Amino acid sequence: MAKYVELLFRHRLRFLTLIFVLPASLALACVFLFPHQTATTSLWVDTPAYIDISPSIQGWNQYLTPAQNTVDAVDQLRNTDLFLKELTAKLDATKDFTDVSERNSVLATAATDIVLVSNGSHLVGMTYTCPREPICTDVLSATEQIYIQWLDDRQSAQANVAIDFYTGQLTDAQTKLATDQTALADYLAAHPNLRPSDTAAIPQFELLSRNVDNDLLKVADLQQKLDNVKLTNAAVGKTDETTLKIIDAPRNVGGRLNSLPRKQMIIAAAAGLAFATGVLMFMAWSDRTVRDARELEGFLRIPVVTTIPDLALMRSDRG
Amino acid sequence: MASELQSQASLTGLIEATLHPKALAGFAAPARENARPVLLPPQFIDRCRQAYLSVSFPPGSSRVLGITSALHGEGKTTVALGIATAVAADTNEPTVLLECDLETSSDEFFGLRNGPGLGDWLDGDQNLRILRIPPLANSYLIPAGGSRQDAARIFYKLSQSTVIEQLQRDFPNVIVDLPPLVSIAYSSLAAKVTERILLVARYGSTPLTAIEKAVFLLGRERISGIVLNGYASRTPQWLRRLL
């Protein structure tokens, strides 16, 4: 260990060059080799609440803020094949790609390179860095559209389930009403002299009448619910507009310092560091001279009785 | 052989003449040959002191310590001089630095001009030169002399001689600057010259394999320790303490 540290200090200028100057040069080269543009967009998110369907979106964590929930949802969504397919289709439709390699490169990294940030409780920021300006905004626009469409689909799916459920319930209730109405009509036909006030005196008449009344109430209630769900379903797009607003449309913010190709720079820095470490290891391995008294003692099992500093250094110290 | 024996027999006289020179008539002080003073920083001497103090010598016996290294240019002679200076200063006893690196002359280091040295004396050609190393009055040097092609033969003679024993009679401290072990073919003889040896390694220069080979050639039991010379760590001290 002492030997490595000694080599590090002895050749400190070389290692400083390798560790800092080389990676910095590589990183700088990355800026020119990998041109970069950054686009950004902001979304305002409220907690969606759907009348008579669900208090919130399925999978929405009640302990997180709407912004955090949205970031989580988009983060999961972008890892799906569905997202990639939709993104591919939308980006192809823009016809902004200049060649196949650019298209492949963007599609290969877009899903992972979009940076999602929740700013406060309701604001979600999306940033994407890419080689060319229109592509960056296209990717963010497409991502927003896919997310909103995904929300719409989920809400529609929820509403459809509710519509199916209430429709079935209503049908059953209407069938039962028809049956009970027939039974009451038959009973009245068999007892023509009965008046509505006789229900208290005749239990069977009272039961049949009450069944019909209850059935009517139930049918009316289910019809109301079904109408509400249908209304909600019809207004899914409008609901999203109220719960999710694009505050800042995707726009290019140029090649700022914080939008430098960080991944490439990190790789360059890591490569420089690895190279410097490799050089250090090689120098330590190839230097078989005496550098450390303890190493020498360990190697020969003979004590180092004294260590005499370099005479020239001692003379310069005295001077 | 006869001349060698004659030379060795006269060694005591030479030493006596060096340690206690007699003033010639008309001269205020006796003439004495000096080496050029090599000024070492006090911190360097202090570290050398730490090195020789870590070597355990048998009580009552003189200190004979060999200094060697795996390769040339690791600061062996400087460390040997530093140790000789530290021992001489601490003990106040006559201390001699015996230069035995016959292939690499240290004459220039000590400011000498290709004069005769240990090799010439062992060969029976010249008298043994014993020089004083200023500024200490009790610190002496026996130079190796000029570089020799037949260093192996001379070193063999040295290993077979009783020079060290004779020197010990008058010099309680004998520091022997041995040749670098991996660079020479006769390294195994170095272990025969002194019982205790310090191995000098240079920081950031000496390969571990060379030191390992030197340890193998000397024998682990002969090595009293390693002196890590030229230490110039760039790691901050606080970090070194943590590591």
Coordinates of C-alpha atoms in Angstrom, one line a residue:
Chain A
M1 CA 0.0 0.0 0.0
A2 CA 2.8 2.4 1.0
K3 CA 4.4 1.7 -2.3
Y4 CA 1.3 2.7 -4.3
V5 CA 0.9 5.8 -2.2
E6 CA 4.5 6.7 -2.7
L7 CA 4.3 6.2 -6.5
L8 CA 1.1 8.3 -6.5
F9 CA 2.9 11.2 -4.8
R10 CA 6.1 10.7 -6.7
H11 CA 4.4 10.9 -10.0
R12 CA 1.7 13.2 -8.8
L13 CA 1.8 15.5 -11.9
R14 CA 1.4 12.5 -14.2
F15 CA -1.5 11.1 -12.2
L16 CA -3.1 14.5 -11.9
T17 CA -2.9 14.7 -15.6
L18 CA -4.4 11.3 -16.0
I19 CA -7.1 11.6 -13.4
F20 CA -8.2 15.2 -14.1
V21 CA -6.8 16.6 -17.3
L22 CA -7.4 13.5 -19.4
P23 CA -11.0 13.0 -18.3
A24 CA -11.7 16.7 -18.6
S25 CA -10.3 16.6 -22.1
L26 CA -12.3 13.6 -23.0
A27 CA -15.4 15.2 -21.5
L28 CA -14.8 18.4 -23.4
A29 CA -14.3 16.3 -26.6
C30 CA -17.7 14.6 -25.7
V31 CA -19.3 18.1 -25.9
F32 CA -18.2 18.4 -29.5
L33 CA -18.4 14.8 -30.5
F34 CA -21.9 14.4 -29.0
P35 CA -23.9 17.6 -29.8
H36 CA -26.7 18.0 -27.3
Q37 CA -29.9 19.9 -27.0
T38 CA -32.2 19.9 -24.1
A39 CA -36.0 20.2 -24.1
T40 CA -38.2 20.6 -21.0
T41 CA -41.8 20.6 -20.1
S42 CA -43.9 21.1 -17.0
L43 CA -47.2 19.4 -16.0
W44 CA -49.6 20.5 -13.2
V45 CA -51.3 17.5 -11.7
D46 CA -54.2 17.3 -9.4
T47 CA -55.6 14.2 -7.7
P48 CA -58.2 12.8 -10.0
A49 CA -61.5 11.9 -8.5
Y50 CA -64.2 10.3 -10.5
I51 CA -67.8 10.5 -9.5
D52 CA -69.2 7.2 -8.5
I53 CA -66.3 5.2 -10.0
S54 CA -63.3 5.5 -7.7
P55 CA -61.9 8.2 -5.4
S56 CA -58.7 8.1 -7.4
I57 CA -56.8 6.4 -10.1
Q58 CA -56.0 2.8 -9.5
G59 CA -52.5 2.4 -8.2
W60 CA -52.4 6.0 -7.0
N61 CA -50.5 6.0 -3.7
Q62 CA -52.5 8.1 -1.2
Y63 CA -49.3 8.9 0.8
L64 CA -47.6 10.5 -2.1
T65 CA -48.2 13.9 -3.7
P66 CA -49.9 14.0 -7.1
A67 CA -46.6 15.1 -8.6
Q68 CA -44.8 12.1 -7.0
N69 CA -47.6 9.7 -8.2
T70 CA -47.4 11.1 -11.7
V71 CA -43.6 10.7 -11.8
D72 CA -44.0 7.1 -10.5
A73 CA -46.7 6.3 -13.1
V74 CA -44.7 7.8 -16.0
D75 CA -41.6 6.1 -14.8
Q76 CA -43.4 2.7 -14.9
L77 CA -45.2 3.4 -18.1
R78 CA -42.0 4.3 -20.0
N79 CA -40.5 0.9 -19.2
T80 CA -43.3 -0.9 -21.1
D81 CA -43.3 -2.1 -24.7
L82 CA -46.6 -0.3 -25.1
F83 CA -44.8 3.0 -24.5
L84 CA -42.0 2.2 -26.9
K85 CA -44.5 1.2 -29.6
E86 CA -46.5 4.4 -29.1
L87 CA -43.4 6.5 -29.0
T88 CA -42.1 5.0 -32.1
A89 CA -45.4 5.6 -33.9
K90 CA -45.6 9.2 -32.8
L91 CA -42.0 10.0 -33.6
D92 CA -42.2 8.4 -37.0
A93 CA -45.3 10.5 -37.7
T94 CA -43.4 13.7 -37.0
K95 CA -40.9 12.7 -39.8
D96 CA -38.2 14.7 -38.0
F97 CA -35.6 11.9 -38.1
T98 CA -32.9 12.5 -40.7
D99 CA -31.7 9.0 -40.9
V100 CA -32.3 5.5 -39.6
S101 CA -29.3 5.6 -37.2
E102 CA -30.6 8.7 -35.5
R103 CA -34.1 7.1 -35.2
N104 CA -32.6 3.9 -33.7
S105 CA -30.3 5.9 -31.4
V106 CA -33.2 8.0 -30.1
L107 CA -35.6 5.2 -29.7
A108 CA -33.0 3.1 -27.9
T109 CA -32.4 5.7 -25.2
A110 CA -35.4 7.9 -25.1
A111 CA -37.3 5.9 -22.5
T112 CA -34.4 5.8 -20.1
D113 CA -33.0 9.3 -20.8
I114 CA -36.1 11.3 -20.0
V115 CA -35.5 12.9 -16.6
L116 CA -38.6 13.1 -14.4
V117 CA -38.7 15.4 -11.4
S118 CA -41.5 16.3 -9.0
N119 CA -41.2 19.9 -8.1
G120 CA -43.3 20.5 -5.0
S121 CA -46.6 18.7 -4.6
H122 CA -48.2 19.2 -8.0
L123 CA -45.6 20.2 -10.5
V124 CA -43.9 17.6 -12.6
G125 CA -40.9 18.5 -14.7
M126 CA -39.7 16.4 -17.7
T127 CA -36.3 17.0 -19.3
Y128 CA -34.8 15.2 -22.3
T129 CA -31.4 15.7 -23.8
C130 CA -30.8 14.6 -27.4
P131 CA -28.5 15.4 -30.3
R132 CA -31.0 17.6 -32.3
E133 CA -33.6 20.2 -31.3
P134 CA -36.9 19.0 -32.8
I135 CA -36.3 15.4 -31.7
C136 CA -36.1 16.5 -28.0
T137 CA -39.4 18.3 -28.1
D138 CA -41.0 15.5 -30.1
V139 CA -40.0 13.0 -27.5
L140 CA -41.4 15.0 -24.7
S141 CA -44.6 15.8 -26.6
A142 CA -45.1 12.2 -27.4
T143 CA -44.4 11.1 -23.8
E144 CA -47.1 13.5 -22.6
Q145 CA -49.6 12.4 -25.2
I146 CA -48.9 8.7 -24.4
Y147 CA -49.3 9.3 -20.7
I148 CA -52.6 11.3 -21.1
Q149 CA -53.9 8.7 -23.5
W150 CA -52.9 6.0 -21.1
L151 CA -54.8 7.8 -18.3
D152 CA -57.8 8.2 -20.6
D153 CA -57.8 4.5 -21.4
R154 CA -57.6 3.5 -17.8
Q155 CA -60.4 5.8 -16.9
S156 CA -62.5 4.6 -19.8
A157 CA -61.8 1.0 -18.8
Q158 CA -62.9 1.8 -15.3
A159 CA -66.0 3.5 -16.5
N160 CA -66.9 0.7 -18.9
V161 CA -66.6 -1.8 -16.1
A162 CA -69.0 0.4 -14.1
I163 CA -71.4 0.8 -17.0
D164 CA -71.4 -2.9 -17.6
F165 CA -72.0 -3.5 -13.9
Y166 CA -74.8 -1.0 -13.6
T167 CA -76.4 -2.0 -16.9
G168 CA -76.6 -5.6 -15.6
Q169 CA -78.0 -4.5 -12.3
L170 CA -80.5 -2.2 -14.0
T171 CA -81.7 -5.0 -16.3
D172 CA -82.2 -7.3 -13.3
A173 CA -84.0 -4.6 -11.4
Q174 CA -86.2 -3.8 -14.4
T175 CA -87.0 -7.5 -14.9
K176 CA -87.9 -7.8 -11.2
L177 CA -90.1 -4.7 -11.5
A178 CA -91.9 -6.1 -14.4
T179 CA -92.5 -9.4 -12.6
D180 CA -93.7 -7.6 -9.4
Q181 CA -95.9 -5.3 -11.5
T182 CA -97.5 -8.4 -13.2
A183 CA -98.0 -10.1 -9.9
L184 CA -99.7 -6.9 -8.5
A185 CA -101.8 -6.5 -11.6
D186 CA -102.9 -10.2 -11.4
Y187 CA -103.8 -9.8 -7.8
L188 CA -105.8 -6.6 -8.5
A189 CA -107.6 -8.4 -11.3
A190 CA -108.5 -11.2 -9.0
H191 CA -109.7 -8.7 -6.4
P192 CA -111.4 -6.0 -8.3
N193 CA -112.9 -4.2 -5.2
L194 CA -109.6 -3.5 -3.5
R195 CA -108.5 0.1 -2.9
P196 CA -105.0 1.4 -2.3
S197 CA -106.0 2.1 1.4
D198 CA -106.6 -1.6 1.9
T199 CA -103.0 -2.4 1.9
A200 CA -102.8 -2.1 5.7
A201 CA -105.5 -4.6 6.2
I202 CA -104.4 -7.2 3.6
P203 CA -100.8 -8.3 4.1
Q204 CA -100.4 -9.9 0.6
F205 CA -101.7 -6.8 -1.1
E206 CA -99.4 -4.7 1.0
L207 CA -96.4 -6.9 0.1
L208 CA -97.0 -6.8 -3.6
S209 CA -97.4 -3.1 -3.5
R210 CA -94.3 -2.6 -1.5
N211 CA -92.3 -4.8 -3.9
V212 CA -93.3 -2.7 -6.8
D213 CA -92.5 0.6 -5.0
N214 CA -89.0 -0.7 -4.0
D215 CA -88.3 -2.0 -7.5
L216 CA -89.2 1.4 -8.9
L217 CA -86.8 3.1 -6.5
K218 CA -84.1 0.7 -7.3
V219 CA -84.5 1.1 -11.0
A220 CA -84.5 4.8 -10.7
D221 CA -81.3 4.7 -8.5
L222 CA -79.5 2.4 -10.9
Q223 CA -80.5 4.5 -13.8
Q224 CA -79.1 7.6 -12.1
K225 CA -75.8 5.9 -11.4
L226 CA -75.6 4.5 -15.0
D227 CA -76.2 8.0 -16.4
N228 CA -73.5 9.4 -14.2
V229 CA -71.0 6.8 -15.3
K230 CA -71.9 7.3 -18.9
L231 CA -71.5 11.1 -18.4
T232 CA -68.1 10.6 -16.8
N233 CA -67.0 8.2 -19.6
A234 CA -68.1 10.7 -22.2
A235 CA -66.1 13.4 -20.4
V236 CA -62.9 11.5 -19.8
G237 CA -60.8 13.8 -21.9
K238 CA -62.3 16.8 -20.1
T239 CA -61.6 15.3 -16.8
D240 CA -57.9 14.9 -17.7
E241 CA -57.8 18.5 -18.7
T242 CA -58.9 19.5 -15.2
T243 CA -56.6 17.1 -13.4
L244 CA -53.6 17.3 -15.6
K245 CA -52.5 20.5 -17.3
I246 CA -49.5 21.1 -19.4
I247 CA -48.2 24.3 -17.9
D248 CA -45.1 24.6 -20.2
A249 CA -45.4 22.9 -23.5
P250 CA -42.2 21.0 -24.6
R251 CA -39.7 23.6 -25.6
N252 CA -36.0 23.6 -26.4
V253 CA -33.7 25.3 -23.8
G254 CA -30.5 24.9 -25.8
G255 CA -27.2 23.3 -24.8
R256 CA -26.8 24.5 -21.3
L257 CA -24.1 23.5 -18.9
N258 CA -26.4 21.2 -17.0
S259 CA -27.4 19.5 -20.2
L260 CA -24.0 18.4 -21.2
P261 CA -23.7 14.8 -22.2
R262 CA -23.3 13.7 -18.6
K263 CA -23.3 10.0 -19.4
Q264 CA -20.5 10.3 -21.9
M265 CA -18.6 12.6 -19.5
I266 CA -19.0 10.2 -16.6
I267 CA -17.8 7.4 -18.9
A268 CA -14.8 9.6 -20.0
A269 CA -14.0 10.4 -16.4
A270 CA -14.3 6.8 -15.3
A271 CA -12.1 5.7 -18.2
G272 CA -9.5 8.3 -17.2
L273 CA -9.6 7.1 -13.6
A274 CA -9.4 3.5 -14.7
F275 CA -6.5 4.2 -17.0
A276 CA -4.7 6.1 -14.2
T277 CA -5.3 3.2 -11.8
G278 CA -4.0 0.8 -14.4
V279 CA -0.9 2.9 -14.9
L280 CA -0.3 3.1 -11.2
M281 CA -0.7 -0.7 -10.8
F282 CA 1.7 -1.3 -13.7
M283 CA 4.2 1.1 -12.3
A284 CA 4.0 -0.5 -8.9
W285 CA 4.3 -3.9 -10.5
S286 CA 7.2 -3.0 -12.7
D287 CA 9.1 -1.0 -10.0
R288 CA 11.0 -3.7 -8.2
T289 CA 13.3 -1.3 -6.4
V290 CA 13.4 -0.7 -2.6
R291 CA 10.7 1.8 -1.7
D292 CA 9.6 0.9 1.7
A293 CA 11.5 -0.2 4.8
R294 CA 8.7 -2.4 6.0
E295 CA 8.3 -4.0 2.7
L296 CA 12.1 -4.7 2.6
E297 CA 12.0 -6.1 6.1
G298 CA 9.1 -8.3 5.2
F299 CA 10.7 -9.5 2.0
L300 CA 14.2 -10.3 3.5
R301 CA 13.3 -10.8 7.2
I302 CA 16.3 -8.7 8.1
P303 CA 15.8 -5.5 10.1
V304 CA 16.3 -2.1 8.5
V305 CA 18.4 -0.6 11.2
T306 CA 18.2 3.0 9.8
T307 CA 16.8 5.0 7.0
I308 CA 19.1 7.8 5.8
P309 CA 17.5 10.6 4.0
D310 CA 18.9 11.6 0.6
L311 CA 22.1 13.6 1.2
A312 CA 21.2 16.1 -1.4
L313 CA 17.9 16.8 0.3
M314 CA 19.6 17.1 3.7
R315 CA 22.1 19.6 2.3
S316 CA 19.3 21.6 0.6
D317 CA 17.4 21.6 3.9
R318 CA 20.4 23.0 5.7
G319 CA 20.9 25.6 3.0
Chain B
M1 CA 55.0 -13.9 -0.3
A2 CA 58.2 -12.8 1.5
S3 CA 57.5 -9.2 0.7
E4 CA 53.9 -9.6 1.9
L5 CA 55.0 -11.0 5.2
Q6 CA 57.6 -8.2 5.5
S7 CA 54.9 -5.6 4.8
Q8 CA 52.6 -7.1 7.3
A9 CA 55.3 -7.3 9.9
S10 CA 56.0 -3.6 9.5
L11 CA 52.3 -2.8 9.8
T12 CA 52.5 -2.2 13.6
G13 CA 55.3 0.2 13.0
L14 CA 53.4 2.1 10.4
I15 CA 50.4 2.4 12.6
E16 CA 52.6 3.5 15.5
A17 CA 54.1 6.1 13.3
T18 CA 50.7 7.3 12.1
L19 CA 49.1 7.4 15.5
H20 CA 52.1 8.9 17.3
P21 CA 54.2 10.8 14.8
K22 CA 57.4 12.3 16.0
A23 CA 58.2 15.9 15.2
L24 CA 61.2 16.4 13.1
A25 CA 63.9 18.7 14.2
G26 CA 63.1 22.3 13.3
F27 CA 59.3 21.6 12.8
A28 CA 56.7 22.7 15.3
A29 CA 54.4 19.7 14.6
P30 CA 54.9 16.4 13.1
A31 CA 54.0 16.0 9.5
R32 CA 50.9 13.9 9.0
E33 CA 49.1 13.0 5.8
N34 CA 45.5 14.1 5.8
A35 CA 42.6 13.2 3.6
R36 CA 40.4 15.9 2.3
P37 CA 37.6 16.6 4.9
V38 CA 34.3 15.3 3.7
L39 CA 31.7 17.3 5.6
L40 CA 28.6 15.2 6.2
P41 CA 25.4 16.7 7.6
P42 CA 24.9 16.1 11.3
Q43 CA 21.6 14.4 10.5
F44 CA 23.4 11.9 8.2
I45 CA 26.0 11.2 10.9
D46 CA 23.2 10.7 13.4
R47 CA 21.5 8.1 11.2
C48 CA 24.8 6.4 10.8
R49 CA 25.2 6.4 14.6
Q50 CA 21.8 4.7 14.8
A51 CA 23.1 2.1 12.4
Y52 CA 26.3 1.1 14.2
L53 CA 24.5 1.3 17.6
S54 CA 22.0 -1.3 16.4
V55 CA 24.9 -3.8 15.8
S56 CA 25.7 -5.9 18.9
F57 CA 29.4 -6.4 19.4
P58 CA 30.8 -8.8 22.0
P59 CA 31.7 -6.9 25.2
G60 CA 35.3 -6.0 25.6
S61 CA 36.2 -6.7 22.0
S62 CA 37.0 -4.1 19.4
R63 CA 34.3 -3.1 16.9
V64 CA 34.9 -4.5 13.4
L65 CA 32.0 -3.7 11.1
G66 CA 31.8 -4.3 7.4
I67 CA 29.7 -2.1 5.1
T68 CA 28.7 -3.4 1.7
S69 CA 25.9 -3.1 -0.8
A70 CA 24.5 -5.1 -3.6
L71 CA 25.5 -2.8 -6.5
H72 CA 27.8 0.2 -7.1
G73 CA 26.6 3.7 -6.4
E74 CA 24.4 3.0 -3.4
G75 CA 26.3 5.3 -1.0
K76 CA 28.2 2.5 0.6
T77 CA 31.5 4.5 1.1
T78 CA 29.6 7.6 2.3
V79 CA 27.7 5.5 4.9
A80 CA 31.0 3.8 5.9
L81 CA 32.6 7.2 6.4
G82 CA 29.5 8.4 8.3
I83 CA 29.7 5.4 10.6
A84 CA 33.4 5.8 11.1
T85 CA 32.9 9.5 12.0
A86 CA 30.0 8.7 14.4
V87 CA 32.0 5.9 16.1
A88 CA 35.2 8.1 16.4
A89 CA 33.2 11.0 17.8
D90 CA 31.2 8.8 20.2
T91 CA 34.1 6.6 21.5
N92 CA 36.9 9.1 21.2
E93 CA 39.0 6.1 20.3
P94 CA 41.2 5.6 17.2
T95 CA 38.9 4.6 14.4
V96 CA 40.0 3.4 11.0
L97 CA 38.1 3.2 7.8
L98 CA 39.6 0.4 5.7
E99 CA 38.8 0.9 2.0
C100 CA 38.5 -2.6 0.5
D101 CA 36.7 -1.8 -2.7
L102 CA 39.6 -2.4 -4.9
E103 CA 37.8 -2.1 -8.2
T104 CA 36.3 1.3 -7.6
S105 CA 38.8 3.8 -6.3
S106 CA 37.5 6.2 -3.6
D107 CA 40.6 8.4 -3.8
E108 CA 38.7 11.2 -5.5
F109 CA 36.0 11.1 -2.8
F110 CA 38.7 11.6 -0.1
G111 CA 40.6 14.1 -2.2
L112 CA 43.6 11.8 -2.8
R113 CA 45.7 11.6 -6.0
N114 CA 46.2 8.1 -7.2
G115 CA 48.5 7.3 -4.3
P116 CA 49.3 3.8 -3.1
G117 CA 46.7 2.0 -1.1
L118 CA 45.8 -1.2 0.5
G119 CA 46.0 -3.1 -2.7
D120 CA 49.6 -2.0 -3.4
W121 CA 50.6 -2.8 0.2
L122 CA 49.1 -6.3 0.1
D123 CA 50.9 -6.8 -3.2
G124 CA 54.1 -5.8 -1.4
D125 CA 54.8 -2.9 -3.7
Q126 CA 54.3 0.0 -1.4
N127 CA 54.0 1.0 2.2
L128 CA 50.6 1.2 3.8
R129 CA 49.1 4.6 3.8
I130 CA 47.2 5.6 6.9
L131 CA 45.7 9.0 6.6
R132 CA 43.9 11.1 9.1
I133 CA 40.4 12.2 8.2
P134 CA 39.8 15.7 9.4
P135 CA 38.3 17.3 11.3
L136 CA 38.4 14.5 14.0
A137 CA 41.8 13.7 15.3
N138 CA 41.1 10.0 16.0
S139 CA 39.6 9.2 12.6
Y140 CA 41.8 7.4 10.0
L141 CA 41.6 6.1 6.5
I142 CA 43.4 3.3 4.8
P143 CA 42.7 4.0 1.1
A144 CA 42.2 1.2 -1.4
G145 CA 44.5 2.8 -3.9
G146 CA 43.8 3.0 -7.6
S147 CA 41.4 0.7 -9.4
R148 CA 42.9 -2.7 -10.1
Q149 CA 42.3 -5.3 -12.7
D150 CA 43.5 -8.1 -10.3
A151 CA 41.1 -7.1 -7.5
A152 CA 40.0 -10.6 -6.9
R153 CA 43.6 -11.8 -6.3
I154 CA 44.3 -8.9 -3.9
F155 CA 41.0 -9.4 -2.1
Y156 CA 41.9 -13.0 -1.7
K157 CA 45.1 -12.0 -0.1
L158 CA 43.3 -9.7 2.2
S159 CA 40.9 -12.4 3.3
Q160 CA 43.8 -14.7 4.0
S161 CA 45.8 -12.0 5.9
T162 CA 45.6 -10.9 9.5
V163 CA 45.4 -7.2 8.6
I164 CA 42.1 -6.7 10.4
E165 CA 43.5 -8.4 13.6
Q166 CA 46.6 -6.3 13.5
L167 CA 44.6 -3.1 13.0
Q168 CA 42.4 -4.0 16.0
R169 CA 45.4 -3.9 18.3
D170 CA 45.7 -0.1 17.8
F171 CA 42.3 0.7 16.4
P172 CA 39.4 -0.3 18.7
N173 CA 37.0 0.6 15.9
V174 CA 37.6 -0.8 12.4
I175 CA 35.0 0.0 9.7
V176 CA 35.6 -2.0 6.5
D177 CA 34.3 -0.6 3.3
L178 CA 33.7 -3.9 1.3
P179 CA 33.1 -4.1 -2.4
P180 CA 29.6 -4.3 -3.7
L181 CA 28.6 -8.0 -3.7
V182 CA 26.5 -8.6 -6.8
S183 CA 29.0 -6.7 -9.1
I184 CA 32.0 -8.8 -8.2
A185 CA 32.9 -12.5 -8.6
Y186 CA 34.6 -12.8 -5.3
S187 CA 31.8 -11.7 -3.1
S188 CA 31.8 -14.8 -1.0
L189 CA 35.3 -13.7 0.3
A190 CA 33.7 -10.5 1.7
A191 CA 32.0 -12.5 4.3
K192 CA 35.3 -13.8 5.5
V193 CA 36.8 -10.3 6.2
T194 CA 34.3 -9.2 8.9
E195 CA 31.9 -11.0 11.2
R196 CA 29.3 -8.3 11.2
I197 CA 28.1 -6.6 8.1
L198 CA 25.7 -3.8 7.3
L199 CA 24.1 -4.0 3.9
V200 CA 23.4 -0.6 2.2
A201 CA 20.5 -0.4 -0.2
R202 CA 19.6 2.7 -2.1
Y203 CA 16.0 3.9 -2.0
G204 CA 14.3 3.7 -5.4
S205 CA 17.4 2.3 -7.0
T206 CA 18.4 -1.0 -5.7
P207 CA 16.3 -3.8 -7.1
L208 CA 14.9 -6.2 -4.5
T209 CA 16.3 -9.1 -6.4
A210 CA 19.9 -7.7 -6.1
I211 CA 19.5 -7.3 -2.4
E212 CA 18.1 -10.8 -2.1
K213 CA 21.1 -12.1 -4.0
A214 CA 23.5 -10.1 -1.8
V215 CA 21.9 -11.6 1.3
F216 CA 22.3 -15.1 -0.2
L217 CA 26.0 -14.5 -1.0
L218 CA 26.8 -13.1 2.4
G219 CA 24.7 -15.4 4.5
R220 CA 21.8 -14.1 6.5
E221 CA 23.6 -14.7 9.8
R222 CA 26.4 -12.2 8.9
I223 CA 24.1 -9.4 8.1
S224 CA 23.4 -7.2 11.2
G225 CA 20.9 -5.1 9.4
I226 CA 20.1 -3.1 6.3
V227 CA 20.8 0.6 5.9
L228 CA 18.2 2.2 3.6
N229 CA 20.1 5.1 2.1
G230 CA 19.0 8.0 0.0
Y231 CA 15.5 7.9 1.3
A232 CA 13.5 10.5 -0.5
S233 CA 9.9 9.7 0.0
R234 CA 7.4 12.1 -1.4
T235 CA 4.5 10.7 0.7
P236 CA 3.6 13.3 3.4
Q237 CA 4.8 12.3 6.8
W238 CA 1.3 12.2 8.4
L239 CA 0.2 9.8 5.7
R240 CA 3.3 7.6 6.1
R241 CA 2.5 7.3 9.8
L242 CA -1.0 6.2 8.9
L243 CA 0.1 3.6 6.4

